[in-house]
Coordinates of C-alpha atoms in Angstrom, one line a residue:
M660 CA -59.0 -9.0 43.3
S661 CA -60.2 -11.8 45.5
N662 CA -60.5 -11.2 49.3
D663 CA -58.7 -14.5 49.9
P664 CA -54.9 -13.9 50.4
F665 CA -54.3 -17.4 49.3
F666 CA -56.4 -17.1 46.1
H667 CA -53.3 -17.8 43.8
H668 CA -51.8 -20.4 46.1
P669 CA -54.5 -22.2 48.1
E670 CA -51.9 -24.9 49.0
L671 CA -50.1 -22.4 51.2
A672 CA -53.1 -21.6 53.4
D673 CA -52.3 -24.3 56.0
L674 CA -48.5 -23.7 55.8
I675 CA -48.3 -20.1 57.0
T676 CA -48.9 -19.2 60.6
K677 CA -51.8 -16.8 61.2
P678 CA -50.7 -13.4 62.4
E679 CA -52.7 -13.7 65.6
D680 CA -50.9 -17.0 66.4
S681 CA -47.4 -15.7 65.8
F682 CA -44.9 -15.2 68.6
F683 CA -43.7 -12.1 66.8
R684 CA -47.0 -10.3 66.5
D685 CA -46.5 -8.5 69.8
F686 CA -42.7 -8.9 70.0
S687 CA -40.9 -6.0 71.6
I688 CA -37.6 -5.1 73.3
T689 CA -39.3 -5.3 76.7
K690 CA -40.5 -8.8 75.9
L691 CA -37.0 -9.8 74.7
A692 CA -35.2 -8.3 77.7
S693 CA -37.5 -10.3 80.0
I694 CA -36.8 -13.5 78.2
L695 CA -33.0 -13.0 78.2
T696 CA -32.8 -11.8 81.8
D697 CA -34.7 -15.0 82.9
R698 CA -32.1 -17.0 81.0
G699 CA -29.2 -15.1 82.4
L700 CA -28.1 -13.9 79.0
P701 CA -26.6 -10.5 78.1
T702 CA -29.0 -7.6 77.3
G703 CA -28.7 -4.2 75.8
W704 CA -27.1 -5.1 72.5
W705 CA -30.1 -4.2 70.4
H706 CA -31.3 -1.1 68.6
S707 CA -33.4 1.3 70.5
D708 CA -37.0 1.8 69.4
E709 CA -36.1 5.2 68.2
E710 CA -33.2 3.9 66.1
R711 CA -35.4 1.1 64.7
N712 CA -38.2 3.4 63.7
A713 CA -35.8 5.9 62.1
M714 CA -34.4 3.1 59.9
R715 CA -37.9 2.0 59.0
Q716 CA -39.0 5.5 58.0
A717 CA -35.8 6.0 55.9
A718 CA -36.3 2.7 54.1
L719 CA -39.9 3.5 53.3
S720 CA -39.4 7.2 52.5
E721 CA -39.4 6.6 48.7
H722 CA -42.1 4.1 48.7
R723 CA -45.1 5.5 46.8
S724 CA -48.6 5.4 48.3
E725 CA -49.5 2.0 47.1
D726 CA -49.5 -1.5 48.5
L727 CA -46.2 -2.8 49.8
W728 CA -44.7 -6.2 48.7
V729 CA -42.3 -8.0 51.0
F730 CA -40.0 -10.7 49.8
A731 CA -39.5 -13.5 52.3
Y732 CA -36.7 -16.2 52.0
G733 CA -36.4 -17.8 55.5
S734 CA -38.7 -18.2 58.5
L735 CA -40.6 -15.1 57.4
M736 CA -42.1 -17.4 54.7
W737 CA -44.1 -19.4 57.2
D738 CA -44.3 -17.1 60.2
P739 CA -44.4 -13.5 58.8
A740 CA -46.5 -12.1 61.8
I741 CA -47.9 -9.5 59.5
R742 CA -51.4 -9.2 58.0
F743 CA -51.2 -9.5 54.2
T744 CA -53.8 -9.4 51.5
E745 CA -52.0 -11.6 49.0
V746 CA -49.2 -14.2 48.9
R747 CA -47.3 -15.2 45.8
R748 CA -44.4 -17.4 44.8
A749 CA -41.5 -15.3 43.5
R750 CA -37.9 -15.4 42.5
V751 CA -35.2 -12.7 43.0
Q752 CA -32.2 -12.5 40.8
G753 CA -28.8 -11.3 42.1
Y754 CA -29.4 -12.6 45.6
Q755 CA -29.1 -16.0 47.2
R756 CA -30.1 -17.6 50.5
R757 CA -27.0 -18.4 52.6
F758 CA -26.5 -19.8 56.1
I759 CA -24.2 -17.1 57.3
L760 CA -26.1 -15.6 60.3
K761 CA -24.2 -16.8 63.5
D762 CA -26.8 -16.4 66.3
I763 CA -25.0 -15.6 69.6
H764 CA -27.7 -13.6 71.3
G765 CA -30.1 -16.3 72.6
G766 CA -32.6 -16.8 69.8
R767 CA -31.2 -20.1 68.5
G768 CA -27.7 -20.0 70.0
T769 CA -25.4 -18.2 72.4
R770 CA -21.8 -17.0 72.4
E771 CA -20.8 -20.3 74.1
A772 CA -22.8 -22.4 71.6
P773 CA -23.7 -20.4 68.5
G774 CA -26.6 -21.1 66.4
L775 CA -27.1 -20.7 62.6
M776 CA -29.8 -19.1 60.5
A777 CA -30.2 -18.0 56.9
A778 CA -29.6 -14.5 55.4
L779 CA -30.0 -13.1 51.9
D780 CA -26.6 -12.4 50.3
R781 CA -25.6 -11.0 46.9
G782 CA -25.1 -13.4 44.0
G783 CA -27.1 -16.2 42.4
E784 CA -30.9 -16.2 42.7
C785 CA -33.4 -17.0 45.4
E786 CA -36.9 -18.4 45.4
G787 CA -39.3 -17.4 48.1
L788 CA -42.7 -15.8 48.9
L789 CA -44.1 -12.3 48.3
F790 CA -46.5 -10.9 50.9
R791 CA -48.6 -7.9 49.9
I792 CA -49.5 -5.4 52.6
D793 CA -52.4 -3.0 52.0
R794 CA -51.2 0.6 51.7
E795 CA -53.6 1.5 54.6
A796 CA -51.8 -1.0 56.9
I797 CA -48.2 -0.3 55.9
E798 CA -47.4 1.8 59.0
T799 CA -48.8 -0.8 61.5
E800 CA -47.5 -3.9 59.7
T801 CA -44.0 -2.6 58.9
D802 CA -43.6 -1.6 62.6
I803 CA -44.3 -5.3 63.5
L804 CA -41.9 -6.4 60.7
W805 CA -39.1 -4.2 61.8
R806 CA -39.5 -5.3 65.4
R807 CA -39.2 -8.9 64.2
E808 CA -36.3 -8.4 61.7
F809 CA -34.3 -5.5 63.2
V810 CA -33.8 -6.3 66.8
G811 CA -30.1 -5.6 66.4
P812 CA -27.6 -5.2 63.5
A813 CA -27.8 -8.1 61.0
Y814 CA -29.6 -6.8 57.9
F815 CA -30.2 -3.8 55.8
P816 CA -33.5 -3.1 53.9
V817 CA -33.5 -2.9 50.1
F818 CA -36.0 -2.9 47.4
V819 CA -35.4 -5.6 44.7
P820 CA -37.2 -6.7 41.5
A821 CA -39.1 -9.9 42.4
Q822 CA -40.4 -12.0 39.6
M823 CA -43.8 -13.8 39.9
S824 CA -45.8 -15.6 37.3
E825 CA -47.7 -12.5 36.2
G826 CA -44.8 -10.0 36.1
T827 CA -42.2 -8.2 38.3
V828 CA -42.8 -6.1 41.3
N829 CA -40.5 -3.9 43.4
A830 CA -40.3 -5.7 46.8
L831 CA -38.8 -4.9 50.2
T832 CA -36.4 -7.5 51.5
F833 CA -33.6 -7.8 54.1
V834 CA -30.0 -8.4 53.0
A835 CA -27.0 -9.5 55.1
D836 CA -25.1 -6.5 56.6
Y837 CA -21.4 -7.4 56.4
D838 CA -20.7 -4.9 59.1
A839 CA -22.8 -6.7 61.6
E840 CA -21.2 -9.1 64.1
L841 CA -23.8 -11.8 63.4
I842 CA -23.0 -12.0 59.7
V843 CA -20.1 -14.3 59.0
P844 CA -19.9 -15.0 55.3
E845 CA -16.7 -17.1 55.5
L846 CA -18.2 -19.8 57.7
S847 CA -16.9 -23.2 56.8
R848 CA -19.2 -26.2 56.3
T849 CA -17.8 -27.7 59.5
E850 CA -18.7 -24.6 61.4
Q851 CA -22.1 -24.4 59.9
L852 CA -22.9 -28.0 60.9
E853 CA -21.5 -27.5 64.4
Y854 CA -23.7 -24.5 65.0
L855 CA -26.8 -26.3 63.6
V856 CA -26.2 -29.3 65.9
T857 CA -25.4 -27.4 69.1
G858 CA -27.2 -24.1 68.8
S859 CA -30.3 -23.6 70.9
G860 CA -32.3 -20.7 72.4
F861 CA -35.7 -19.3 73.3
L862 CA -36.8 -19.6 69.7
G863 CA -35.8 -23.3 69.6
D864 CA -32.9 -25.3 68.3
S865 CA -30.9 -24.4 65.2
A866 CA -31.4 -28.0 64.0
D867 CA -35.2 -27.6 64.2
Y868 CA -34.9 -24.3 62.3
L869 CA -33.2 -26.2 59.4
R870 CA -35.5 -29.1 59.6
N871 CA -38.5 -26.7 59.4
I872 CA -37.0 -25.0 56.4
A873 CA -36.3 -28.3 54.6
R874 CA -39.8 -29.6 55.4
Q875 CA -41.5 -26.4 54.3
F876 CA -39.4 -26.1 51.1
Q877 CA -40.5 -29.6 50.2
L878 CA -44.1 -28.7 50.8
F879 CA -43.7 -25.4 48.9
G880 CA -41.9 -27.2 46.1
I881 CA -38.8 -25.0 46.5
E882 CA -35.4 -26.6 45.6
D883 CA -32.4 -25.2 47.4
A884 CA -29.1 -27.1 47.1
E885 CA -27.6 -25.4 50.2
V886 CA -30.5 -26.4 52.4
E887 CA -30.4 -29.9 51.1
A888 CA -26.6 -30.2 51.7
L889 CA -26.8 -28.8 55.2
Y890 CA -29.8 -31.0 56.0
S891 CA -28.0 -34.2 54.8
G892 CA -24.8 -33.3 56.7
M893 CA -26.6 -32.5 59.9
N894 CA -28.5 -35.8 59.8
L895 CA -25.3 -37.7 59.4
L896 CA -23.9 -36.0 62.5
V897 CA -26.9 -36.5 64.8
K898 CA -27.4 -40.2 63.9

């Protein structure tokens, strides 16, 4: 195997943030609490470090002692924060990318002006990226991954068959948790567009989140009707 993580997809090398440059590489509850306190936003709604680590250990308990594949479908595609040995284009059947995460905690929206982000939901299919983590680095890198993705309730971890050009691998991914306050599967198109236009937080604007997704998908060559429809609708509203 090549030592170049981008051996199979050299076109992705300049499109994915280096781990050392990622905001999320050293992300922690302490860092988050400081940011939210400075902005006068509510704190304490998150998982404790002990809870988060217990969820991580449970999710990985049946993973064999081999490299770990992670399937990314949203911002994790271009800013994974983890160190990986290989990246591959992939498709997952039975799950679809949906904009049903209503951000109210300050990342890209607040309770007064919610933001919107993508989650993986059941049904359809989803194209994204697979990142391969060396088995010797699983403990360190999944700790970073969990601190990025499991700040508070929103997802649950699952292993899914991910199809790439050379076959299928069992990959870890994060699916919408319908019991979480942030997951709102019945959002109307009007509400989605409103949250995209008005949502803003310490990670940036929801509108920029969608623009980045649309731009990156175009560069990656990924077609997504939902992204295209939301992007077109948002542009009509902000003109």
